[in-house]
mmCIF file of N, CA and C and ligand atoms in Angstrom:
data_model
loop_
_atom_site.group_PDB
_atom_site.id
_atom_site.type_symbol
_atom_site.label_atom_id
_atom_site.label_comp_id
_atom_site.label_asym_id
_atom_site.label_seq_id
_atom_site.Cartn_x
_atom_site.Cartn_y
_atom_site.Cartn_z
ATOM 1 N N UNK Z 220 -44.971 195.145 -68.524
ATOM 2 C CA UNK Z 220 -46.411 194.967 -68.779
ATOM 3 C C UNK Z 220 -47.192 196.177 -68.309
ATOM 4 N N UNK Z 221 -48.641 196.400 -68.993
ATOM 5 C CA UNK Z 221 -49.382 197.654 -68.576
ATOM 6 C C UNK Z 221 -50.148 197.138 -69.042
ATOM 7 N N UNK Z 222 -51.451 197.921 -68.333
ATOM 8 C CA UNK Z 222 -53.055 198.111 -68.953
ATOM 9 C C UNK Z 222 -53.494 199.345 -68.818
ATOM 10 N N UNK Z 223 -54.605 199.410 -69.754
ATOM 11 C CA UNK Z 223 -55.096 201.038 -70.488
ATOM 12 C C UNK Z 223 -56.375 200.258 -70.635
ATOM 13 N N UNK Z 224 -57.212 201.623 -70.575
ATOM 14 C CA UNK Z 224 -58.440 201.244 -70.840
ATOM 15 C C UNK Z 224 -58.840 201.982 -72.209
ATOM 16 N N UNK Z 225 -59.858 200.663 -72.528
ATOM 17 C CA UNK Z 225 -60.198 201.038 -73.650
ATOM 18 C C UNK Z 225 -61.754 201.210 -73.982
ATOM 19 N N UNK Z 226 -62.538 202.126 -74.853
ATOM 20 C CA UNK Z 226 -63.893 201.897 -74.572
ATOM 21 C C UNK Z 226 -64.304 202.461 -76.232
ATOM 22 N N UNK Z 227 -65.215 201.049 -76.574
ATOM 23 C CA UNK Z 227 -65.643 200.659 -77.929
ATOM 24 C C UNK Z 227 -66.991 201.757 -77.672
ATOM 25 N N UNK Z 228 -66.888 202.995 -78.828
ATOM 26 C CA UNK Z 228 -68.058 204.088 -78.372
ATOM 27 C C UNK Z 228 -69.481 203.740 -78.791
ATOM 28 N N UNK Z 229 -70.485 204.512 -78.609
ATOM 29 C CA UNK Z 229 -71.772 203.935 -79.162
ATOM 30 C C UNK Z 229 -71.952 203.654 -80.901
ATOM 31 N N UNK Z 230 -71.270 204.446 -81.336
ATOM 32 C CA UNK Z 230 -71.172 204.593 -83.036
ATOM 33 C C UNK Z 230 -70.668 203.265 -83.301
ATOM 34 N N UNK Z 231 -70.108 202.860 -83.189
ATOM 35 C CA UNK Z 231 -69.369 201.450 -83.257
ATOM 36 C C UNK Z 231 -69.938 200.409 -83.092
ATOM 37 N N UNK Z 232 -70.379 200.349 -81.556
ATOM 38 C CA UNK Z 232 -71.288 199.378 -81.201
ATOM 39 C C UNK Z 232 -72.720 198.989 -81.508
ATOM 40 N N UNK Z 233 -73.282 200.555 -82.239
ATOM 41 C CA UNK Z 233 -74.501 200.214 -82.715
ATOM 42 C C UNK Z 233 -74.247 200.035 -84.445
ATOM 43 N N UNK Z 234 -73.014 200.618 -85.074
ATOM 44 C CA UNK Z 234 -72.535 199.787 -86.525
ATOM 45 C C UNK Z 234 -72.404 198.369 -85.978
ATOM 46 N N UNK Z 235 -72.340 197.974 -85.040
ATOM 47 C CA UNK Z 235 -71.754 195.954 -85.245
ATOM 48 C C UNK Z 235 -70.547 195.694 -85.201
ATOM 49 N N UNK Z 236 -69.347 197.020 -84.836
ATOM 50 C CA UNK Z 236 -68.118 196.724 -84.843
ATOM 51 C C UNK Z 236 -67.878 196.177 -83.453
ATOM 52 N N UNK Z 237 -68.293 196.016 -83.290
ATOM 53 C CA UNK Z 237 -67.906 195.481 -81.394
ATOM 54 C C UNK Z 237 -66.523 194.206 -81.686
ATOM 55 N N UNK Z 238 -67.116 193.164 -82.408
ATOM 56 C CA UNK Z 238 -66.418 191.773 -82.623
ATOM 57 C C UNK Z 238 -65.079 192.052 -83.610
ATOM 58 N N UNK Z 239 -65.249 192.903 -84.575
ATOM 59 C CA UNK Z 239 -64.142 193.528 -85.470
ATOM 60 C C UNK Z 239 -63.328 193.956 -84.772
ATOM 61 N N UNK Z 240 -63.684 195.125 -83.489
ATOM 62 C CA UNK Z 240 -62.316 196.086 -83.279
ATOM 63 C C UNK Z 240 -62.116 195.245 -82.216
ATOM 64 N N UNK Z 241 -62.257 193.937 -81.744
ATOM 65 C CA UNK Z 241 -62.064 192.931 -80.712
ATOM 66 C C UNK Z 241 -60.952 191.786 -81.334
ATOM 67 N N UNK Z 242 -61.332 191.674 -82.528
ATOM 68 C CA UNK Z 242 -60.240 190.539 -82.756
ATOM 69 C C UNK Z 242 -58.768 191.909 -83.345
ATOM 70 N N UNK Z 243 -59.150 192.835 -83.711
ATOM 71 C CA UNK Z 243 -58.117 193.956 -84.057
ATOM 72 C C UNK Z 243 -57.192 193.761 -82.992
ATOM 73 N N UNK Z 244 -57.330 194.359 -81.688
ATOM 74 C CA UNK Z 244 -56.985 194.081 -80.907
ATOM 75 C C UNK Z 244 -56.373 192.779 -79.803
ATOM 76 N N UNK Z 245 -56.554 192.060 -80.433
ATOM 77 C CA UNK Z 245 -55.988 190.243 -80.044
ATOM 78 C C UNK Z 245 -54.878 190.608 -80.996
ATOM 79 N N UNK Z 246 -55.566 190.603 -82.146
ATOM 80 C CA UNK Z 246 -54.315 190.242 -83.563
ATOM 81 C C UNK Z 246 -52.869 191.276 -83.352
ATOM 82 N N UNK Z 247 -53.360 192.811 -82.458
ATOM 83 C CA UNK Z 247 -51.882 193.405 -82.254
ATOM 84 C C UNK Z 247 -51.414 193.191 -80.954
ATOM 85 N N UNK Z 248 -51.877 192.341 -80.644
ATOM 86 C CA UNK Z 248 -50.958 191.653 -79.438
ATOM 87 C C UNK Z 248 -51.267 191.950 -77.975
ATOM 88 N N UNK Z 249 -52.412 192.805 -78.001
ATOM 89 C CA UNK Z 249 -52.998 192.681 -76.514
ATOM 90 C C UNK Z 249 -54.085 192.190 -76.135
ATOM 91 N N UNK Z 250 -54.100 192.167 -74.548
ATOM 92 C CA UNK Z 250 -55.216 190.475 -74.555
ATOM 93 C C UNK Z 250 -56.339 191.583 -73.663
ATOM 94 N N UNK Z 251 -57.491 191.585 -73.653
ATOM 95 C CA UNK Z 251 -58.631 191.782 -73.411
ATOM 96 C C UNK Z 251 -58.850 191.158 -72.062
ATOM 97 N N UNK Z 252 -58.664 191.655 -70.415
ATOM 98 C CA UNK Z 252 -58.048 191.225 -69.775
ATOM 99 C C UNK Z 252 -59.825 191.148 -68.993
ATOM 100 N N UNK Z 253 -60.467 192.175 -69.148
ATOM 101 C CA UNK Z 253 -62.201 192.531 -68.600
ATOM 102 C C UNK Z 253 -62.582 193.260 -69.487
ATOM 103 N N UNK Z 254 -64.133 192.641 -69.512
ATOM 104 C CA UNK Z 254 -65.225 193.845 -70.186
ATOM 105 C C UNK Z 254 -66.398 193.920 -70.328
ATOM 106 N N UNK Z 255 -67.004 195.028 -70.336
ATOM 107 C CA UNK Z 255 -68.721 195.182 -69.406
ATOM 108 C C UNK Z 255 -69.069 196.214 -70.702
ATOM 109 N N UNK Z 256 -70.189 195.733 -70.840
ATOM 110 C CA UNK Z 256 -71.167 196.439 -71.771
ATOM 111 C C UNK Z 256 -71.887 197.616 -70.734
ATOM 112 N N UNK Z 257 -71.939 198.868 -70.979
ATOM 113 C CA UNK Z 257 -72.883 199.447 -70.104
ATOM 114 C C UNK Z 257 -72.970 200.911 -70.998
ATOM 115 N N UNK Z 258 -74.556 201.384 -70.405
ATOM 116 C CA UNK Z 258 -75.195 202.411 -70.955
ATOM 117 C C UNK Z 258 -74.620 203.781 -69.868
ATOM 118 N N UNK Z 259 -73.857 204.307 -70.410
ATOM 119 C CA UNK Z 259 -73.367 205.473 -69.307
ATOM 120 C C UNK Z 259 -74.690 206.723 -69.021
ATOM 121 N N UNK Z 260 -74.550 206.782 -67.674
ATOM 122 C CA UNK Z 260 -75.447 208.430 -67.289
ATOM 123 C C UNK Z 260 -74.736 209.601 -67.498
ATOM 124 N N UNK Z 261 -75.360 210.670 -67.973
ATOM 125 C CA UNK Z 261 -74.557 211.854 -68.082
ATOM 126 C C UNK Z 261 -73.230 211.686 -67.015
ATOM 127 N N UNK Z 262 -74.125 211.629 -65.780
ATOM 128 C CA UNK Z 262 -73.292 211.610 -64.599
ATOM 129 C C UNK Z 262 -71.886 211.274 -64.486
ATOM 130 N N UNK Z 263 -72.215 209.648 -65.280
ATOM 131 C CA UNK Z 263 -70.603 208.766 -65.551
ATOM 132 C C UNK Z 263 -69.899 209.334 -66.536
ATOM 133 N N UNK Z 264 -70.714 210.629 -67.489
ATOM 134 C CA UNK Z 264 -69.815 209.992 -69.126
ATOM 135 C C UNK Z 264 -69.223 211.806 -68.127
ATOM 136 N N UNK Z 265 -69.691 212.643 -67.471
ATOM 137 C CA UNK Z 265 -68.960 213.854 -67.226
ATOM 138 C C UNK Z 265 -67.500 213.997 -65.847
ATOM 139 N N UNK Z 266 -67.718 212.420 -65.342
ATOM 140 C CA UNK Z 266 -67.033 212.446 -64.425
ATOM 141 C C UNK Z 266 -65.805 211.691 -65.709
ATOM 142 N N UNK Z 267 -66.068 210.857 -66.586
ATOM 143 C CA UNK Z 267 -65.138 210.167 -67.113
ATOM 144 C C UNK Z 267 -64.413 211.115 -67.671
ATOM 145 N N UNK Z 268 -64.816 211.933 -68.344
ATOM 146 C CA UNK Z 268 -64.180 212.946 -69.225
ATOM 147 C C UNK Z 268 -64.136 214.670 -68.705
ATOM 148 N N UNK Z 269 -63.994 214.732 -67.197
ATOM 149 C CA UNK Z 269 -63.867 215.881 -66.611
ATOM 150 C C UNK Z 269 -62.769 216.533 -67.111
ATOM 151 N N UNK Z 270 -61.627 216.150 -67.410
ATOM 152 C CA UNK Z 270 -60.338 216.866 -67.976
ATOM 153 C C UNK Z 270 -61.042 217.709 -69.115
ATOM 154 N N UNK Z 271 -62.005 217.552 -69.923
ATOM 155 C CA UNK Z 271 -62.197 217.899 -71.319
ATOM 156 C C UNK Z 271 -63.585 219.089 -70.479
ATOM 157 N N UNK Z 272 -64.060 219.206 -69.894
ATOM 158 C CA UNK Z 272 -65.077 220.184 -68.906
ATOM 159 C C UNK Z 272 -64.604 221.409 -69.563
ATOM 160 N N UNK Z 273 -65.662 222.549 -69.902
ATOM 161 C CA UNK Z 273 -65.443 223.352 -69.974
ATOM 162 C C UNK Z 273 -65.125 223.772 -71.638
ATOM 163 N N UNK Z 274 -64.652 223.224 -72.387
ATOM 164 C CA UNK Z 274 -64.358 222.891 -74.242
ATOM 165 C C UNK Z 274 -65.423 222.883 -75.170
ATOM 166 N N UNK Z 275 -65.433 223.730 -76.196
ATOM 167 C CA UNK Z 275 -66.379 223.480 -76.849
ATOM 168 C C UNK Z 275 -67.007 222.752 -76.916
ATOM 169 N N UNK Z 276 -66.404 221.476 -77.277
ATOM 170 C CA UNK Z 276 -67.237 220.006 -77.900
ATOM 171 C C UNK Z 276 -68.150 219.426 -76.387
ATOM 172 N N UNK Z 277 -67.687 219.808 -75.353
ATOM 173 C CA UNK Z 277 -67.759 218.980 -74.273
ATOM 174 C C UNK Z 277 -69.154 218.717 -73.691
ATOM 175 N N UNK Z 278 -70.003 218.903 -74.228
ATOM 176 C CA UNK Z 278 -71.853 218.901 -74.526
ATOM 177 C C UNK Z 278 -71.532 217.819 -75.262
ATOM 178 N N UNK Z 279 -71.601 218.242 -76.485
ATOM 179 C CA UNK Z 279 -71.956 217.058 -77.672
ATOM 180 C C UNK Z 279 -71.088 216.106 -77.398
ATOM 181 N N UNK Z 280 -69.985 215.723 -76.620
ATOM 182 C CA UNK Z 280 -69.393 214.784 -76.158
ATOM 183 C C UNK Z 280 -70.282 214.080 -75.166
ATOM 184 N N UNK Z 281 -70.653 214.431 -74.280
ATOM 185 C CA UNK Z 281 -71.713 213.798 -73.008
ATOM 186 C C UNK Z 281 -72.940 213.497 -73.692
ATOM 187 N N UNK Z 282 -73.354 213.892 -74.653
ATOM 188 C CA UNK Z 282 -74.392 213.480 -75.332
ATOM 189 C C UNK Z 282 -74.359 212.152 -76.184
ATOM 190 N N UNK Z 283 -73.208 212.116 -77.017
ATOM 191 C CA UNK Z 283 -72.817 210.949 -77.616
ATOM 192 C C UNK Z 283 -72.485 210.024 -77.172
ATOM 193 N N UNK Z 284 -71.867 210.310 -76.083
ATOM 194 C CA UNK Z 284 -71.550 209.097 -75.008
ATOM 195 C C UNK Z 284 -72.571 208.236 -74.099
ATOM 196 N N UNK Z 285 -73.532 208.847 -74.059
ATOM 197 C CA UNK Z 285 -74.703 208.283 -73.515
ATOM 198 C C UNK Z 285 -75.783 208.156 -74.529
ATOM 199 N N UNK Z 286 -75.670 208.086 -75.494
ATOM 200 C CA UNK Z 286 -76.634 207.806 -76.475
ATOM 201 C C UNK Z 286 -76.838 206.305 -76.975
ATOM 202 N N UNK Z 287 -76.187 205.797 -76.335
ATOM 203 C CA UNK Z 287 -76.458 203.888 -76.508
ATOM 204 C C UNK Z 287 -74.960 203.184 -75.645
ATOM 205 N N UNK Z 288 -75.255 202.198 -75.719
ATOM 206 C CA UNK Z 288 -74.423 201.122 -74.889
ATOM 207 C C UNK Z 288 -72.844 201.487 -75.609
ATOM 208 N N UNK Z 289 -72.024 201.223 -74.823
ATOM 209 C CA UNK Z 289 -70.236 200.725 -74.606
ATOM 210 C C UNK Z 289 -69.714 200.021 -74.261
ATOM 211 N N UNK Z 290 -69.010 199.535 -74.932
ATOM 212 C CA UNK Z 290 -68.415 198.237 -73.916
ATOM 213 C C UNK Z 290 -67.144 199.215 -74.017
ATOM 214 N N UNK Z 291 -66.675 198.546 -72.762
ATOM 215 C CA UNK Z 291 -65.286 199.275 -71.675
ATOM 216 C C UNK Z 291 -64.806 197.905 -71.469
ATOM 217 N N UNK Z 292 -63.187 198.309 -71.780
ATOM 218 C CA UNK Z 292 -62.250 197.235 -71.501
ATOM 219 C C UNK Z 292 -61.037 197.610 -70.763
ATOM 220 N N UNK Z 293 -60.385 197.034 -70.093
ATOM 221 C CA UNK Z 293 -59.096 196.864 -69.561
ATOM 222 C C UNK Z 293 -58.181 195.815 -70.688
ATOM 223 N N UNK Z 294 -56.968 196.725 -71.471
ATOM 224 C CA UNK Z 294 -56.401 195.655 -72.032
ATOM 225 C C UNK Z 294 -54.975 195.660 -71.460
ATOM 226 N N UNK Z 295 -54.304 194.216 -71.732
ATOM 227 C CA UNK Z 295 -53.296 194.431 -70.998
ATOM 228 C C UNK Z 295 -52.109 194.049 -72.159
ATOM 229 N N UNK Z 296 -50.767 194.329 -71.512
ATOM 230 C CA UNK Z 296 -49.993 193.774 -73.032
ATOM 231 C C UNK Z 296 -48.683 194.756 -72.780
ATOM 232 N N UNK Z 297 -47.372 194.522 -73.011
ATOM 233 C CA UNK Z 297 -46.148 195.454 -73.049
ATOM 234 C C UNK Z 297 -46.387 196.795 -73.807
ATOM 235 N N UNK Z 298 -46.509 197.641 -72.997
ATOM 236 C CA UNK Z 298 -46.941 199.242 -73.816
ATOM 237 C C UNK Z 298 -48.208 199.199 -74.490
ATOM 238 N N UNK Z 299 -49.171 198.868 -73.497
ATOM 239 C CA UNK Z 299 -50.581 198.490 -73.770
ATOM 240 C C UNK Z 299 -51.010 199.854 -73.736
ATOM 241 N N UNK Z 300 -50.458 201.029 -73.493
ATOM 242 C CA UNK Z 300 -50.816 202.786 -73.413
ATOM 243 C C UNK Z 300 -50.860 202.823 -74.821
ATOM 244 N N UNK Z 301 -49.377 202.839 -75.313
ATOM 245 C CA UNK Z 301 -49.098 203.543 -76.456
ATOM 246 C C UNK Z 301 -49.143 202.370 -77.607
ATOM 247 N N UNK Z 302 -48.937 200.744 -77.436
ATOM 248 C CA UNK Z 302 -49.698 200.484 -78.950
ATOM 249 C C UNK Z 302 -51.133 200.579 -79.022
ATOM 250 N N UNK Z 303 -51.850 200.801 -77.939
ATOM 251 C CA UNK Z 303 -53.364 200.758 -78.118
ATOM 252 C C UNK Z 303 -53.466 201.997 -78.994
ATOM 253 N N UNK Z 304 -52.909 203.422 -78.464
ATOM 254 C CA UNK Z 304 -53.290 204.607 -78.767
ATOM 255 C C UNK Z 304 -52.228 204.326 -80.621
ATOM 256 N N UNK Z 305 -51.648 203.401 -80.802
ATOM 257 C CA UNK Z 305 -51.042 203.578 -82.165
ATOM 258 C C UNK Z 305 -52.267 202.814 -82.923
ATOM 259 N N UNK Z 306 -52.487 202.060 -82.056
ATOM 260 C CA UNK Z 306 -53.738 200.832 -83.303
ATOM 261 C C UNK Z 306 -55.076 201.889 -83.528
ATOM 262 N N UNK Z 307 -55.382 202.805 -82.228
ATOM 263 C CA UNK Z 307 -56.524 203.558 -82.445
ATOM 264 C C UNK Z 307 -56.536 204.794 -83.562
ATOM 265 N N UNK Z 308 -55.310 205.306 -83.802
ATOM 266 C CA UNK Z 308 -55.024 206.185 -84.806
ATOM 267 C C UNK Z 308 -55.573 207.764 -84.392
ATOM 268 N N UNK Z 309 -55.162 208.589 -85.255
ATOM 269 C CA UNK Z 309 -55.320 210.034 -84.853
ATOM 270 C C UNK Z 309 -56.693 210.050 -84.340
ATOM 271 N N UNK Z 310 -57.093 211.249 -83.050
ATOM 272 C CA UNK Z 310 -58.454 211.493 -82.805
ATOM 273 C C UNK Z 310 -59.493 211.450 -83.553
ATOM 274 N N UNK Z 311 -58.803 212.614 -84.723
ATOM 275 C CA UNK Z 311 -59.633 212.818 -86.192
ATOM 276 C C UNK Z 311 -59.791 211.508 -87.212
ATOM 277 N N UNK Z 312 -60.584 210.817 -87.239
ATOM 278 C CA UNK Z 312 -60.426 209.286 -88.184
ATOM 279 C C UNK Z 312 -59.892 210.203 -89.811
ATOM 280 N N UNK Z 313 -60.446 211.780 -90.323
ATOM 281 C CA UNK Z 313 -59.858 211.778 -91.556
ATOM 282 C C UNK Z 313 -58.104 212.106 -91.265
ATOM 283 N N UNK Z 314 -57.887 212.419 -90.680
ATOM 284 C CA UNK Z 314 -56.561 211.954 -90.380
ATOM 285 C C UNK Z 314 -55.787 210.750 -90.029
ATOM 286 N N UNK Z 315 -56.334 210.050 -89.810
ATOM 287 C CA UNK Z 315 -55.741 208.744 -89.408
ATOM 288 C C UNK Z 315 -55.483 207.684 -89.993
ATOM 289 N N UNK Z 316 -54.280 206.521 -90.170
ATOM 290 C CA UNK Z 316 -53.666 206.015 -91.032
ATOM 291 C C UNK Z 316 -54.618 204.945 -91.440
ATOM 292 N N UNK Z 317 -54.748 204.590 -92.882
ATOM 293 C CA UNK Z 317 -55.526 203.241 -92.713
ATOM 294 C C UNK Z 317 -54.709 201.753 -91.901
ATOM 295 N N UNK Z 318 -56.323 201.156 -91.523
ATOM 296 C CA UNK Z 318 -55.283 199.935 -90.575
ATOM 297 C C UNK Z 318 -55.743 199.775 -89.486
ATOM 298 N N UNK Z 319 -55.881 201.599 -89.079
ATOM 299 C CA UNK Z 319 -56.242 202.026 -87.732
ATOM 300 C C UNK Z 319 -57.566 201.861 -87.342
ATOM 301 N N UNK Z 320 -58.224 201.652 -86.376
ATOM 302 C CA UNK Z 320 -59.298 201.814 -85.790
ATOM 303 C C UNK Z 320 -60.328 202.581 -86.060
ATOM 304 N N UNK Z 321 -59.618 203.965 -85.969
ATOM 305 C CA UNK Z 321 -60.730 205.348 -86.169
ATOM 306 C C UNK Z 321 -60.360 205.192 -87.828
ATOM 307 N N UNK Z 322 -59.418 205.318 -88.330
ATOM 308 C CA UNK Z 322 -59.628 204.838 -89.922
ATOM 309 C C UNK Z 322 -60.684 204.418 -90.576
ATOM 310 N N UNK Z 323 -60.603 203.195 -90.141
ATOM 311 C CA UNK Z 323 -61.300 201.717 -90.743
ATOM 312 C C UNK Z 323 -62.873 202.040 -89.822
ATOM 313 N N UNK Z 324 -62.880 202.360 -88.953
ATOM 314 C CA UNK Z 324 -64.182 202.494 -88.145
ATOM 315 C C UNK Z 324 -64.984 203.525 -87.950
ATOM 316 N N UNK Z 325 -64.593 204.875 -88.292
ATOM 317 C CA UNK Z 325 -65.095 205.701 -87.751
ATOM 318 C C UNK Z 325 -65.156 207.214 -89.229
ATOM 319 N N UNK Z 326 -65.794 207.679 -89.218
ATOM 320 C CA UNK Z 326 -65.773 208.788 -90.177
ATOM 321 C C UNK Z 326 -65.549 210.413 -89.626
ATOM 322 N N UNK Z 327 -66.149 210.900 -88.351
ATOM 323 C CA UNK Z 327 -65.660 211.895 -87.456
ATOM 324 C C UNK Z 327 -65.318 211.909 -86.049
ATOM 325 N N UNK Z 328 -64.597 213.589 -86.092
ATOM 326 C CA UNK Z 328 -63.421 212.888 -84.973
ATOM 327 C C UNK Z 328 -64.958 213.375 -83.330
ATOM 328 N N UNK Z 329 -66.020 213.752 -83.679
ATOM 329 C CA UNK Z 329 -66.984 213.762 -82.368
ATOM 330 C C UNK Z 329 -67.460 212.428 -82.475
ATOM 331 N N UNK Z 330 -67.373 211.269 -83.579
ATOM 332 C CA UNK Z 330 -67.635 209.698 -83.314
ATOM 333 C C UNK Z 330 -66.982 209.264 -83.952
ATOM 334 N N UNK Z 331 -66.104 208.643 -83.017
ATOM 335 C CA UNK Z 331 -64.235 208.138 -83.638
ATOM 336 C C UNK Z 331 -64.396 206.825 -83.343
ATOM 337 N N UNK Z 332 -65.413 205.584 -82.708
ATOM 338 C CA UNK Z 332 -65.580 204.543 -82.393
ATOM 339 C C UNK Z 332 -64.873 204.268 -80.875
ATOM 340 N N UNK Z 333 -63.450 204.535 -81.064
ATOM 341 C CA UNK Z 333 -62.652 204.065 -79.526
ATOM 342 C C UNK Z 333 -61.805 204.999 -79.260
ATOM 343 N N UNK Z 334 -61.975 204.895 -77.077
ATOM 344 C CA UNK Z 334 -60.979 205.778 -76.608
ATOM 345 C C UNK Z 334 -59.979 205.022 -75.877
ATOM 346 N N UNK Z 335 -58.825 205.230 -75.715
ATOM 347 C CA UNK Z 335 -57.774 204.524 -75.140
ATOM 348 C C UNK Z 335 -57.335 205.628 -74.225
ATOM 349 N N UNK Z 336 -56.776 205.160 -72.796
ATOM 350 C CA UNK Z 336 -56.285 205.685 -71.692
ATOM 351 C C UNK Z 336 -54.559 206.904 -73.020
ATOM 352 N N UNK Z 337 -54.202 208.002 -72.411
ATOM 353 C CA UNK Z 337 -52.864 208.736 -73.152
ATOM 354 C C UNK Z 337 -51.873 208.599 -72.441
ATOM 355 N N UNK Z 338 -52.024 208.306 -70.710
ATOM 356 C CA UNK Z 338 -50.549 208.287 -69.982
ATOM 357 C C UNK Z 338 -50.791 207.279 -69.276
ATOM 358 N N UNK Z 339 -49.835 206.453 -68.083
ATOM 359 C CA UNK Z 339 -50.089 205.640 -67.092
ATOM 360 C C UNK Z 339 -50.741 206.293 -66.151
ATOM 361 N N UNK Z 340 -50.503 207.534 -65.582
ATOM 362 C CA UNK Z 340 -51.735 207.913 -64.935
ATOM 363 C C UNK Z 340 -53.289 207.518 -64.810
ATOM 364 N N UNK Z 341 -53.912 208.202 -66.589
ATOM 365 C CA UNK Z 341 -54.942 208.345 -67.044
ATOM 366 C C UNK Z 341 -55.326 206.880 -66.719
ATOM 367 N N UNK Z 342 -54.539 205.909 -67.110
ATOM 368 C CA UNK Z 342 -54.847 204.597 -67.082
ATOM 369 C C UNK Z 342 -55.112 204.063 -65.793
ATOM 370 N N UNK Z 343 -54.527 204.522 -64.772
ATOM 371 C CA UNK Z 343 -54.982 203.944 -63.679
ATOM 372 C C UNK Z 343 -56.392 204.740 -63.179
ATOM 373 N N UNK Z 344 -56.402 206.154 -63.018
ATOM 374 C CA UNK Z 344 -57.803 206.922 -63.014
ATOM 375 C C UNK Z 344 -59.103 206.158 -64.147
ATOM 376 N N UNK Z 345 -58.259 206.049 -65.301
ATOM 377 C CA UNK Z 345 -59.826 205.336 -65.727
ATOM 378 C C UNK Z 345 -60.013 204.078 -65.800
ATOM 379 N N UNK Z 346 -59.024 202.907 -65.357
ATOM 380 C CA UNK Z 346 -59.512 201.575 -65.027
ATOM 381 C C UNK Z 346 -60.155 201.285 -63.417
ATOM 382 N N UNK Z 347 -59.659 202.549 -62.849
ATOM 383 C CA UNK Z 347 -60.678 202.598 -61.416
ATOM 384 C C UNK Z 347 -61.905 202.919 -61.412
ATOM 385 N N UNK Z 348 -62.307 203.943 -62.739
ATOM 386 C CA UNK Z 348 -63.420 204.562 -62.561
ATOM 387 C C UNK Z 348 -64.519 203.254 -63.248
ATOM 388 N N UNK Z 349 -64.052 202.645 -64.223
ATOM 389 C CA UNK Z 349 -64.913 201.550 -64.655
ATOM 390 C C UNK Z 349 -64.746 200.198 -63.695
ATOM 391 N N UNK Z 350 -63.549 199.859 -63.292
ATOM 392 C CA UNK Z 350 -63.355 198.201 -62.923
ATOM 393 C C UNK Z 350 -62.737 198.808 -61.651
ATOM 394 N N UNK Z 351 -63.516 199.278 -60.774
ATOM 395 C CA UNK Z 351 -63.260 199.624 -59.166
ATOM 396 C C UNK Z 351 -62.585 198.167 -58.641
ATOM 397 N N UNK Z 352 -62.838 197.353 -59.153
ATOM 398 C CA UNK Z 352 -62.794 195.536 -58.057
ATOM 399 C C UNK Z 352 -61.491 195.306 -58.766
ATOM 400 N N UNK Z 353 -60.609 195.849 -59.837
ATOM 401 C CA UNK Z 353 -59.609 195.567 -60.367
ATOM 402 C C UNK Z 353 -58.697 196.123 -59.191
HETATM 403 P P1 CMP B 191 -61.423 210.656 -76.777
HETATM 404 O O1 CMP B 191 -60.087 210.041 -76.987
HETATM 405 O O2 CMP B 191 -62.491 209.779 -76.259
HETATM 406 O O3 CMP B 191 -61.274 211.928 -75.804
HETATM 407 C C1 CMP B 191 -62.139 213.041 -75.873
HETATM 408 C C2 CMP B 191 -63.053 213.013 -77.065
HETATM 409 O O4 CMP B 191 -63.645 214.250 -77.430
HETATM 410 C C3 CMP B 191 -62.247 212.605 -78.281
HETATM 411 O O5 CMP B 191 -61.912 211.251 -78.196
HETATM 412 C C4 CMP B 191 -63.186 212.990 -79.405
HETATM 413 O O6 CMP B 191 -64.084 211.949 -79.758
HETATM 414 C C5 CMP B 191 -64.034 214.123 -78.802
HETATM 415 N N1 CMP B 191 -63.861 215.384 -79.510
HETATM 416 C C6 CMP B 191 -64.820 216.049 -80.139
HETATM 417 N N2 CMP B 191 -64.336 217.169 -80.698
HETATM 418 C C7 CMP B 191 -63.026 217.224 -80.409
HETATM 419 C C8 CMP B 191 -61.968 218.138 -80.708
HETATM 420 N N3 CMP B 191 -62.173 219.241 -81.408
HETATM 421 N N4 CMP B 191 -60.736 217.853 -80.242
HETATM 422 C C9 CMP B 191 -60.510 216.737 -79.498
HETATM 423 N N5 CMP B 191 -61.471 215.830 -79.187
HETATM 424 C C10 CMP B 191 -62.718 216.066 -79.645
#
């Protein structure tokens, strides 16, 4: 068993996909274990994504990320890393398989709808940084 975090982006949540990429996620077999709606501060969205510091995009990333509400989840489930990151599909949604998440949800890869934890590491760094009481 494992958990990864997962976080439904503002593009998404202000399309109405919130409840869509929620039962997506039941239906491939992982269970939605916590989850908090919240409006990130620069502050949170640059500490969340410090690895990416310094990168072109990495402005217009902190910008998008705080541009409306997220819900952030902890999901849990056998290889809850890597089927999450298979259901979410390539970074780039025009790359990505239909079926998938960023596919079906998303049109570019600077608003792809959802991010999923990439290693067990990452996963424990970012289910601390959202669900400290976990
Ligand atoms: P995410 O999985 O949340 O991790 C970092 C995010 O940066 C990524 O999804 C993309 O939404 C965003 N991003 C924007 N431009 C790029 C790029 N050129 N390469 C990778 N990620 C990018």
């Amino acid at each position: 068993m494992q958990t990864t975090l997962s976080i439904i982006k503002p593009d998404a949540v202000q399309k109405g996909y919130t409840e869509d990429i929620c039962t997506r996620i039941k239906e491939s077999g992982l269970k939605i274990i916590s989850k908090r709606q919240v409006l990130l501060s620069s502050e949170q969205a640059e500490g969340f994504y410090d690895e990416h510091k310094g990168k072109p995009f990495f402005e217009a990333l902190i910008n998008f990320m705080t541009s409306g509400p997220v819900q952030v989840q902890i999901l849990e489930g056998l290889d809850a890393i890597s089927k999450y990151r298979s259901l979410m599909g390539n970074t780039n949604p025009k790359k990505a398989k239909p079926g998938t998440l960023r596919h079906d949800f998303a049109e570019a890869i600077d608003a792809n709808a959802v991010h999923g934890s990439d290693s067990l590491e990452s996963a424990a760094r970012e289910i601390a940084y959202f669900f400290p009481e976990h």
